[in-house]
Amino acid sequence: MKRRRNSWVAMAAVMMLIVAACGGDGDATTTTASESAGGASAESFRIAIVAPSASNDLAFTQSIVDGVEAIRGERGNVQVAITDGTFNVDDAAAALRGYAEDGFDLVIAHGSQYGGSLQEIAPDFPDIAFAWGTAADTFGLSNVFAYEAASDEGGYVMGVMAAALSETDVVGVVGPIEVGDAKLYVDGFAAGVVAEEPATTVNINYTGSFSDVALASEAAQAHASASADVLTGTAQMVVGAVGVADELGMLWFGTQANQTSLAPEIVVASQVYRWEVILREILTNIDAGTLGGEAFVIDFDNGGLVIEYNDGYDLPADVRQKADDTIAGIIDGSITTG
Amino acid sequence: MSDFLTQTVLIATVASAIRLAVPLLLASLGETFGQRSGVLNLGVDGIMLLGAFGGYFTVLRTGNVWLGLLVGVLVGLVLGVASAVMAVTLQAEQGISGIGIFLFGLGLSDLLFQRLVGTPLPISSFPKLAVPGLSDIPVLGEMLFRHSVIVYIAFLGVPLSMFIINRTTFGMNIRAVGENPEAADSLGVSVTAVRYATVSIGGTLAGVAGAALAIDLGIFQQNLTNAAGFIAVALVYFGAWRPLGVMAGALLYGFVNALVLQFKTLGIIPRSWSDIAAMAPAIITILALVLVASRFRQPAALTKPFTRGA
Amino acid sequence: MPQTPMLEMKGIVKRFPGVLAADHVDFDVLPGEVHTLLGENGAGKSTLMNILYGLQEADEGEILLNGKPAEIHNPTDAIALGIGMIHQHFMLVDTLTVAENVALGLKSGRGALTDLDAVSARIEELAERYGLEIDPQALVWQLSVGQRQRLEIIKALYRDVHLLILDEPTAVLTPQEVDQLFVTLRQMTDDGRGLIFISHKLHEVLALSDRITVLRHGAVAGNTTSEGATRESLAEMMVGRQVKLAPDKPPVEIGPAALQIRGLTVISDRGIEAVSSLDLEVRTGEIFGIAGVSGNGQRELAQAIAGLQEAVAGSIHIDGQETTNLRPAEVRSRGLSYVSEARMREGVIGEFTVSENLLLIDHASEQFVNRGLFDFKAIRSHCEVLVGEYAVKTPTLDTPARNLSGGNIQKLIVARELAGSPKVLVVAQPTRGVDIGAAEYIHARLVDQRSENAAILMISEDLDEVFALSDRIAVMYEGQIIAVVKPGETTREEIGLMMAGVRPTDSRHG
Ligand SMILES: Nc1ncnc2c1ncn2[C@@H]1O[C@H](COP(=O)(O)OP(=O)(O)OP(=O)(O)O)[C@@H](O)[C@H]1O
Ligand SMILES: [Mg+2]
C-alpha cells in the first residue's frame, strides 16, 4: 500500500517537472515577446493577452496577436505577454489575475466566455486597464474596454461573392456555436447570399464545438453531399473543413484571419480583423488616463475590417467589382447587413 | 427536406460515420488489450495527441504519409511503455497516472507544434482506395469500399484483435492476467510481461489513431483530438471488452454524429436545436453504454496492480 | 544407507507484521513418499509451501533439491524444477475454459496459437486414467467446487510434476472423491514422485501419509509416522491439549417447522435446473444435515434460501413468513443466517479489516449505533469477544482479512454468522479447512444454536460431521432429496452409495 503511494507521488513529481520544463502549465502556454532592441526598458508599455486557442490558429486568437504585434511595431517600446490555449475559463481567469498583479498596463481578455471572470477580477485592480472582446458590454466598469468586430459586414460581402460564384446554387456554412462573433458573421453571410441570389440555398451547420476539427471536416463533407460548391466557416476548428473543401474542389471564404495558406487553390478571400485600429484608440485613452468604460467596434468604415483576396485564385472581375460596390454601400449606409 | 434519408444522404452519412469511427476504433482496440489484462490507461488522448503531432510533422517535412504513420507507431510505443512503467512497475493509481499522461501529451504536443510549426499548414492525406470489385456494388460500394487506406487498416484490426485475444497463447495469457493474475502467476505466466505488452500495444494503437486522425484531416491543431481518446476508453466499456463490441460502439458514435451533421446541414434539425443536437452522440452513446455494460462483468483485476504473495 | 531427500528445506524463517509464520523450520521429502504437514489454522503450513513454490521469499534458510541448492524466486522457477502446487484457494481463471486453465503457462504445440484441441484430448486421457471426470470445454465459473478441485489436480498431472504440494486438496471432496484422489496420489508416489500433503482431516492424514510433521506457531512441534499415531495423538500434538472429536448433543424438544420449502426449482448460473421441485422442512431445535457430492444443487438450494439466487418455481417460508425471492437483506431480517460455501468470494471482503468484516451484517443493528454514529467502543469489544471465542488468529482487529490464513478466514465468517440468534441457520461446509480445535468449537456453537431452538440446515460433504451433528440426514442428488434418514439407522457406506445416486430402494436390488 505504502509503496504504491510513494511511487505515485514520485511519478507525479516527475510528470510535473517535465510538463513545467516544457513551458506549459497543463495545456495553456505562456510566451513573452519584448521589443527587440535593448530588452525591457523602465517605461515600456506592457500588454498581456489571454486567449482561448493557439496564437497562430489562423483564426480568432491569431487576429488579436497580430493586432498587438502591429501596435508594437508602431510604438516600439511595447512588451507583450501571451497566454493562449486557455479554453478552460478557470485557467484564463488565473492568467488574467496574474497579469493584473504583475502590473501590466493593458490586460486583454480575448474571448466572450471570459466576461464573467473579468467582471470579478477588474474591480480588484482599479489601476489596470482591461479590454474584453468580442463584446459590447463594459459592465459599467471604468477600467474595462469592450471591443468587437462588425463581422456581419465582412460576412455580407463574402455572401455576395459566394452567391455569385456558386454554380449549384447551394452554399454551406460551418460554424461552432451560434453565439457572438460567429453568429454575427454567419448571419451577415446568409444575408449577403440571399441579397445577391435569392434562389440560392444557404445550409448552415453549427457543429456545436469550437475545437472539434474532425467534426468540422465531416460537416464540410455533409455540405458537399448536399451539393454545396462554396463554403465558409468561422472559428479555429474550420481548418478541418478547409481541407475537405480543398480535396473536393469547393471554394472557401475565410474569416478572422487570412486563411489562404491552408488551401492556396480554393480560398477566394478572407475577412481579416485589424484590431490595431481600435487598440490604437484604447492606448490613446490609457495614455490620457482613461482606463475603460468605452466599447469599440472594427468595421469597414474605420478600416478595422478588410477583405484580403487570394492572388492565387482567379476571381472574375465582375465578382470583384460586386464586392467592392458592396463594401462601398455598407460604408455609405446604403446597404444594411443585418 | 423531402430528401431526408434519400440514397445520397444515406451513403454520405454512413461514409462519414465510418471516417469518424476510425480514430476511435484504433484507439479503443488498443485500450481493449490493456483493459483485458487489467490495466486501465486513461492517457489514451494524450498519446493520440503526440502521435497526431508526430505523424503530422513527419508528413509536413517528408510528404510521406506512411512515414507519418510509422512515427505515430513509434511515438505511441514509447508512450505505451512509459504508461506501463507507471501502471505496472510503479503501480501508480491507474486513473490518476493516465490523467498525467493525458496532460503531458496535451501540453507537449501543443508546445512542439508552436515551436516547430507555428501556423498550421495543410499536409497530404492517405490515398483513397476503391476496393476492386466491391466498390462497384451499388450503394454499399460507395458507403463502405471507397475510403482512404487507413479505414481498411483500422477495420482489419477488429478480426485481428479477436484472433489474438481468443486464439493465441498470448491472448489467453491476457485474459487470464486480467481476470486472476494470481492464478496466471502461479502457472509461470509473467503478469508483468503480459501487461507491459498489452499497455504497449494500447499505446501504439493510440499513437496510430492520432497519426491517422491528423493525416486524414491533413492538419494539426492544439488539442486536435478533442477528447476522442476519452471516448475511446468509454467505448471499451461499451464494447464489453470485446473487439466487435468496441467496433459497434465506435460506429454508433460515428453514426449518430454523422446523422446529426447531415440533419443540421439539411435543416431537418432546426438551428435553434443545434447545440442540444450536438450532445446527442455523447448522450446516446452513454445510454447505450449503461445498457450494455451493465450486462457484462469487467475483467476482475481491472485497475488492480499485482504483487506476488500479497 | 538413507535415501537422498528430493527436497530439503533448512532453517526457513518468515516474518509477517506481528507474526512469525515460519520459525527455523526444517522439512524434507523423500522420493515416493507422502509427507504431511499438520497444524492449526495459522500455524504456517501455507506460508512454508508458498516459499517452496516461489510465491513468497523466505527471510532466512535454504532449499535443496536432490541435494543441490535451489534458487526459487517465482513460480516459474518452481515449475522448471518440477514442483507443482495445488493451492488452498483455487488458482483458476473463472472466465477461461477448463482446457485454457490447463494450457496456461505451457508451450503450445502450435507456436503462438493455442492448441486447445490437443490439450483437451490429453485432459480427457488423464481424466480417464485417474477418474477425474471433467468437461474440457466448460468455463470454470460454471464448475462446482468439487469439479474445480479436480481441475487443479489435472493441472498438476498435466505438468507431470516430481514434487507436488497439496494444500488442503480434500477439503472440498466427498469421501468417494477422496478415495479416488488417494488412488491417484498413490499412483503418483509409485512413480517415485514426492507429495506434500496438508489436511485437517486426521483420518485422511493417517490413511495417506508416510511421515507427518506438526507445526505449531510457525515452528516444528514434532514428527511422527502414520503407524505411530492416532487421531487423538495427532490432535493433541497440534493443539497442545486433549480435543473432543465429537460434540455432546443435549436432548432438545423438536418444535414446528421453521424452514419450509415446497416445490423449489432453481436454475443454476450454467442454465441447468440445479434444484428440481424440492421439498424439505427443518424444525426448530434440529440440525438437518444434507449430504451429497458437491454440484448436486446444494449450493443453489442454499443460495435460493438466502435470496441470492432466483427461485423459478416453488416457495420458501421462514418462521411461517414467505421469503421466496426476497432480497438477501430482507431474508436476513426475517431471521436467516447464512454461511456460504464460497467464503472467499461471498463471505468476506479481503480489503476490509477483521473487525469490519465481523460487522458486515451487524452494522445496522442497534447495539453499535449511538445517535447515528458507530459506537466504536462497543464494536471493538464485540469483535474482541468473537475473535477470542472462535480463536481467530489475527495479529490485530485491523489486519485486512486477506492476510489471515485460510482457516482463520473461515472462522471469521462462522463467528459472524453465529453471533446472533437466528431462527433459521443455513451453513454450508461449516468446518471445511478449519483445524481440529476450531472445528470442535464451531460444532459446539452449532449445538448451542440448536439448543436455543434454531432450525439448522447444514450442508456438508464431511460425513463425520454429518453423522456427528445431524438429527436427520438428507442425501441430495441431481437437485432432489432422494432420502431422509436418521443417523442411528444408517451407515456411512449407505449414505456414500446414495450420494452416488443409488436410491435406497434400488440398493436392495443392486
Ligand atoms: N501476506 C501475509 N501478510 C501478513 N500475514 C500473513 C500473510 N500470509 C500469512 N500471514 C500470517 O502468517 C500466519 C501463517 O499463515 P498460513 O497461511 O501459513 O497458515 P496455515 O498454517 O496455512 O493455516 P490454515 O490451516 O488456516 O490454512 C498466519 O498468522 C497468517 O495470518
Ligand atoms: Mg493454509
Short mmCIF file of C-alpha atoms in Angstrom, two decimals, chain C residues 29 215 356:
data_model
loop_
_atom_site.label_atom_id
_atom_site.label_comp_id
_atom_site.label_asym_id
_atom_site.label_seq_id
_atom_site.Cartn_x
_atom_site.Cartn_y
_atom_site.Cartn_z
CA VAL C 29 10.56 -35.15 1.33
CA LEU C 215 3.74 -27.22 13.01
CA GLU C 356 -15.10 -4.53 9.54
#
